[in-house]
Amino acid sequence: MNHDAYDDNYIRSILNNVKSIAMVGASPVNVRPSYFAFKYLAQRGYDMIPVNPGHVGKALMGKPFVASLADIDRPIDMIDIFRNSSHIMPVVEEALKLSPLPKVIWMQLGARDDAAAEKAEAAGLKVVMNRCPKIEYGRLSSEISWMGVNSRTLSSKRAPIPTQGMRLSLNRTSFGGGQTAASDRAAKNKTETT
Amino acid sequence: MTDRLPGFSTLAVHAGAQPDPTTGARATPIYQTTSFVFNDADHAASLFGLQAFGNIYTRIGNPTNAVLEERVAALEGGTAALAVASGHAAQLVVLQQLLKPGDEIIAARKLYGGSINQFTHAFKAFGWNVAWADPDEIESFERAVTPHTKAIFIESIANPAGSITDIEAIAAVARKAGVPLIVDNTLASPYLIKPIDHGADIVVHSLTKFLGGHGNSLGGIIVDAGTFDWSKDNKYPMLSEPRPEYHGIRIQETFGNFAFAIACRVLGLRDLGPALSPFNAFMILTGIETLPLRMQKHCDNAKAVAEFLSTHPAVSAVNYAGLPGDKYNALQRKYAPKGAGAVFTFSLKGGYDAGVNLVSNLKLFSHLANVGDTRSLVIHPASTTHSQLDDAAKVKSGAAPEVVRLSIGIEDKEDLIADLDQALRA
């Protein structure tokens, strides 16, 4: 898997197939990106579980916080990690102890741990790094282009009428693989300067 | 299976546009409305708090404008774009995100005369200082870098002489200085040059020119390359620090690689106000559908006219990068192999008076202050666009008294050559 540039079909199949998502590092503070993403994904129909030991006893959009992945009482399809790169490995190790195993490990924008990704992939999990599921969902469904964002998809079919909770519209043609040439170059430049 | 990448012409017709969800309209509808109803109070709060994507008010965003934005972002290879009322508005909104009073930009000396005025007078009044550098001498950019430098600004094909800028060399200076490179790509359009491929972090356009193409609608656009890390130091607090007007969210942390375009929209356009009319967005979108066809014809005609002028007895020099032997021919073949654009200058042996006479004798060329129209245009910069500059500055910016600027249209080239020939003989 090339973690510098994901094919749209890879991201699309993940977002289309997972039903339950545990968000590690979810915040109840309504100006944090994790709160936006949690709320957005919940409104799109995913079964969201907030994981954050600092907030046990509280709830996020009616869903009670749990302290750790082991405390979740049902199988989880995807773990969305809202933590810095240096805190990814312990979460992945904990995830790999779950039974049944989750299908996907997703690291948020800015988070990347190649060793943790390798470990998860060796166990048969799919991995996405340095992406936001909210942005990818919005991009692939073309919802995000209301903000002038380049969705990198085309369609000659009538768009679905957008409503809260709509599911992905998959009849769009993707172009250009996972990322723009520019963002690939940015990633490369970043590697060169660090 | 890897997704197939559509070509430039396909993107020019389709990117951003999808049949309308409610009516099935195939052409992009003109959403001529100021405001949009909310589903409920929670939806409204989510939109205002930047937690949901959607329409609030046309000063901040509009569905017709959004199609234009996505289309230009796709053509330029950026992550997102923001359409505004004019090219000048684009420059204002971009710099507002980057500069505080006392900060500086380094700008190429060869710029559109209107940009030179905007930077020299309006921006100076904001406390934004400009250091001028010579795009023909890359070291002059390096020498101009100071701790207050926040950006470098150049044109890909530069006004008024159609000179070609070595974007990659200046991008290297910007990267070393840790500041973004802003490229005004108006005269090239992404059909000829895609500055992001050569290291630009931000691309701006006057849509009024080749992108709209018909000289009927003003517009400007800002394209975010998604390449710059705004949070690596505290140089760009608009993007890296909590925003009080949005409950403390940080723009880059929240929006990732299209954060700059979002900042321009929710901090710049929202507060400064230069929104693009949805009607103009529609006109410009219609123009962009034929950009590849028009731009090639513009370039082919311009080359034929430049060749004709270069052998004319009344002409002392032609500055067209598409001519072999031109100072910028090597850069043109590297950066714009499909053509050298359609805006260039030539010098008359008869000096200032010959320039004024030529303009008044032309019958097909229109004497006006625009470029990138379907119609061929002529102007004598020394007596018009660059008249506010002193003589030394006129020469430095390529607008000496004997210089005439042409913007070649898409008419039949034989007719353009015949018109110039009769005017030069008259």
Short mmCIF file of N, CA and C in Angstrom, two decimals, chain B residues 218-287:
data_model
loop_
_atom_site.label_atom_id
_atom_site.label_comp_id
_atom_site.label_asym_id
_atom_site.label_seq_id
_atom_site.Cartn_x
_atom_site.Cartn_y
_atom_site.Cartn_z
N LEU B 218 -15.96 40.55 -14.98
CA LEU B 218 -14.84 40.61 -14.04
C LEU B 218 -14.90 39.44 -13.08
N GLY B 219 -13.73 39.00 -12.66
CA GLY B 219 -13.66 37.96 -11.63
C GLY B 219 -12.22 37.69 -11.27
N GLY B 220 -12.03 37.08 -10.10
CA GLY B 220 -10.69 36.69 -9.68
C GLY B 220 -10.78 35.37 -8.95
N ILE B 221 -9.66 34.68 -8.81
CA ILE B 221 -9.70 33.41 -8.08
C ILE B 221 -8.37 33.15 -7.39
N ILE B 222 -8.46 32.42 -6.27
CA ILE B 222 -7.30 32.03 -5.47
C ILE B 222 -7.28 30.50 -5.46
N VAL B 223 -6.17 29.88 -5.84
CA VAL B 223 -6.07 28.42 -5.82
C VAL B 223 -5.04 28.03 -4.76
N ASP B 224 -5.43 27.12 -3.88
CA ASP B 224 -4.57 26.60 -2.82
C ASP B 224 -3.90 25.34 -3.35
N ALA B 225 -2.56 25.32 -3.37
CA ALA B 225 -1.85 24.12 -3.84
C ALA B 225 -1.88 23.02 -2.79
N GLY B 226 -2.13 23.38 -1.54
CA GLY B 226 -2.12 22.38 -0.47
C GLY B 226 -0.70 21.96 -0.08
N THR B 227 0.29 22.76 -0.44
CA THR B 227 1.68 22.36 -0.28
C THR B 227 2.39 23.00 0.90
N PHE B 228 1.81 24.05 1.47
CA PHE B 228 2.57 24.80 2.48
C PHE B 228 2.13 24.43 3.88
N ASP B 229 3.11 24.22 4.78
CA ASP B 229 2.79 23.94 6.18
C ASP B 229 2.73 25.26 6.94
N TRP B 230 1.50 25.73 7.22
CA TRP B 230 1.30 27.04 7.83
C TRP B 230 1.57 27.03 9.33
N SER B 231 1.74 25.84 9.90
CA SER B 231 1.83 25.75 11.36
C SER B 231 3.23 25.43 11.86
N LYS B 232 4.23 25.39 10.96
CA LYS B 232 5.54 24.90 11.43
C LYS B 232 6.24 25.94 12.32
N ASP B 233 5.88 27.21 12.18
CA ASP B 233 6.33 28.21 13.15
C ASP B 233 5.14 29.16 13.34
N ASN B 234 5.30 30.24 14.07
CA ASN B 234 4.11 31.08 14.29
C ASN B 234 4.06 32.26 13.33
N LYS B 235 4.59 32.04 12.11
CA LYS B 235 4.63 33.12 11.13
C LYS B 235 3.27 33.44 10.52
N TYR B 236 2.36 32.49 10.53
CA TYR B 236 1.06 32.68 9.86
C TYR B 236 -0.09 32.40 10.84
N PRO B 237 -0.24 33.29 11.84
CA PRO B 237 -1.22 33.02 12.91
C PRO B 237 -2.66 32.90 12.42
N MET B 238 -3.00 33.53 11.28
CA MET B 238 -4.37 33.40 10.79
C MET B 238 -4.71 31.93 10.55
N LEU B 239 -3.70 31.13 10.17
CA LEU B 239 -3.94 29.73 9.88
C LEU B 239 -3.59 28.80 11.03
N SER B 240 -2.64 29.22 11.87
CA SER B 240 -2.14 28.27 12.87
C SER B 240 -2.69 28.50 14.27
N GLU B 241 -3.20 29.71 14.54
CA GLU B 241 -3.64 30.02 15.91
C GLU B 241 -5.16 29.91 16.03
N PRO B 242 -5.66 29.71 17.26
CA PRO B 242 -7.12 29.62 17.44
C PRO B 242 -7.81 30.89 16.97
N ARG B 243 -8.92 30.74 16.23
CA ARG B 243 -9.64 31.90 15.71
C ARG B 243 -10.78 32.26 16.65
N PRO B 244 -10.71 33.45 17.26
CA PRO B 244 -11.75 33.83 18.21
C PRO B 244 -13.14 33.88 17.59
N GLU B 245 -13.24 34.26 16.28
CA GLU B 245 -14.57 34.38 15.68
C GLU B 245 -15.20 33.01 15.39
N TYR B 246 -14.40 31.94 15.49
CA TYR B 246 -14.94 30.59 15.29
C TYR B 246 -14.66 29.73 16.52
N HIS B 247 -14.91 30.27 17.70
CA HIS B 247 -14.82 29.53 18.96
C HIS B 247 -13.46 28.87 19.15
N GLY B 248 -12.41 29.48 18.63
CA GLY B 248 -11.08 28.96 18.91
C GLY B 248 -10.60 27.84 18.01
N ILE B 249 -11.26 27.57 16.89
CA ILE B 249 -10.73 26.51 16.02
C ILE B 249 -9.47 27.03 15.33
N ARG B 250 -8.57 26.11 15.00
CA ARG B 250 -7.38 26.44 14.22
C ARG B 250 -7.63 25.99 12.79
N ILE B 251 -7.42 26.92 11.83
CA ILE B 251 -7.84 26.63 10.46
C ILE B 251 -7.03 25.48 9.85
N GLN B 252 -5.71 25.50 9.97
CA GLN B 252 -4.96 24.41 9.31
C GLN B 252 -5.24 23.06 9.98
N GLU B 253 -5.30 23.06 11.30
CA GLU B 253 -5.53 21.80 12.00
C GLU B 253 -6.87 21.19 11.58
N THR B 254 -7.86 22.05 11.33
CA THR B 254 -9.20 21.56 11.02
C THR B 254 -9.35 21.19 9.55
N PHE B 255 -8.71 21.94 8.66
CA PHE B 255 -8.98 21.76 7.23
C PHE B 255 -7.82 21.18 6.43
N GLY B 256 -6.70 20.90 7.10
CA GLY B 256 -5.61 20.18 6.42
C GLY B 256 -5.11 20.89 5.18
N ASN B 257 -5.03 20.14 4.07
CA ASN B 257 -4.32 20.68 2.91
C ASN B 257 -5.16 21.63 2.04
N PHE B 258 -6.36 22.00 2.51
CA PHE B 258 -7.04 23.10 1.80
C PHE B 258 -7.34 24.25 2.77
N ALA B 259 -6.53 24.31 3.84
CA ALA B 259 -6.74 25.32 4.88
C ALA B 259 -6.61 26.74 4.35
N PHE B 260 -5.68 26.95 3.40
CA PHE B 260 -5.49 28.32 2.95
C PHE B 260 -6.73 28.82 2.22
N ALA B 261 -7.31 27.97 1.38
CA ALA B 261 -8.53 28.38 0.66
C ALA B 261 -9.67 28.66 1.64
N ILE B 262 -9.75 27.87 2.70
CA ILE B 262 -10.80 28.08 3.71
C ILE B 262 -10.55 29.40 4.45
N ALA B 263 -9.29 29.66 4.80
CA ALA B 263 -8.99 30.92 5.50
C ALA B 263 -9.38 32.10 4.62
N CYS B 264 -9.05 32.01 3.32
CA CYS B 264 -9.41 33.11 2.42
C CYS B 264 -10.93 33.32 2.40
N ARG B 265 -11.69 32.22 2.50
CA ARG B 265 -13.15 32.32 2.45
C ARG B 265 -13.72 32.84 3.78
N VAL B 266 -13.36 32.16 4.88
CA VAL B 266 -14.08 32.43 6.13
C VAL B 266 -13.47 33.57 6.95
N LEU B 267 -12.22 33.95 6.63
CA LEU B 267 -11.62 35.10 7.29
C LEU B 267 -11.51 36.28 6.33
N GLY B 268 -11.15 35.99 5.06
CA GLY B 268 -10.93 37.05 4.09
C GLY B 268 -12.21 37.54 3.44
N LEU B 269 -12.83 36.66 2.66
CA LEU B 269 -14.03 37.07 1.91
C LEU B 269 -15.15 37.48 2.87
N ARG B 270 -15.31 36.73 3.95
CA ARG B 270 -16.37 37.04 4.90
C ARG B 270 -16.25 38.46 5.45
N ASP B 271 -15.01 38.89 5.76
CA ASP B 271 -14.84 40.17 6.43
C ASP B 271 -14.51 41.32 5.48
N LEU B 272 -13.84 41.02 4.37
CA LEU B 272 -13.50 42.10 3.43
C LEU B 272 -14.61 42.32 2.40
N GLY B 273 -15.29 41.24 2.01
CA GLY B 273 -16.52 41.38 1.25
C GLY B 273 -16.49 41.37 -0.27
N PRO B 274 -15.33 41.16 -0.95
CA PRO B 274 -15.37 41.25 -2.42
C PRO B 274 -15.90 39.97 -3.08
N ALA B 275 -17.19 39.70 -2.90
CA ALA B 275 -17.79 38.47 -3.43
C ALA B 275 -18.00 38.59 -4.93
N LEU B 276 -17.92 37.45 -5.64
CA LEU B 276 -18.17 37.39 -7.07
C LEU B 276 -19.66 37.19 -7.30
N SER B 277 -20.22 37.94 -8.24
CA SER B 277 -21.62 37.73 -8.60
C SER B 277 -21.79 36.35 -9.23
N PRO B 278 -22.83 35.59 -8.83
CA PRO B 278 -23.06 34.28 -9.44
C PRO B 278 -23.27 34.38 -10.96
N PHE B 279 -23.80 35.49 -11.43
CA PHE B 279 -23.97 35.66 -12.87
C PHE B 279 -22.61 35.71 -13.56
N ASN B 280 -21.68 36.48 -12.97
CA ASN B 280 -20.33 36.52 -13.55
C ASN B 280 -19.68 35.13 -13.50
N ALA B 281 -19.90 34.41 -12.40
CA ALA B 281 -19.33 33.06 -12.28
C ALA B 281 -19.85 32.19 -13.43
N PHE B 282 -21.12 32.30 -13.75
CA PHE B 282 -21.72 31.53 -14.85
C PHE B 282 -21.07 31.90 -16.19
N MET B 283 -20.89 33.20 -16.44
CA MET B 283 -20.29 33.64 -17.69
C MET B 283 -18.86 33.12 -17.82
N ILE B 284 -18.13 33.18 -16.71
CA ILE B 284 -16.72 32.75 -16.74
C ILE B 284 -16.64 31.23 -16.92
N LEU B 285 -17.55 30.50 -16.25
CA LEU B 285 -17.60 29.04 -16.42
C LEU B 285 -17.83 28.67 -17.88
N THR B 286 -18.75 29.37 -18.51
CA THR B 286 -19.03 29.09 -19.92
C THR B 286 -17.78 29.36 -20.76
N GLY B 287 -17.06 30.41 -20.42
CA GLY B 287 -15.81 30.70 -21.12
C GLY B 287 -14.78 29.60 -20.94
#
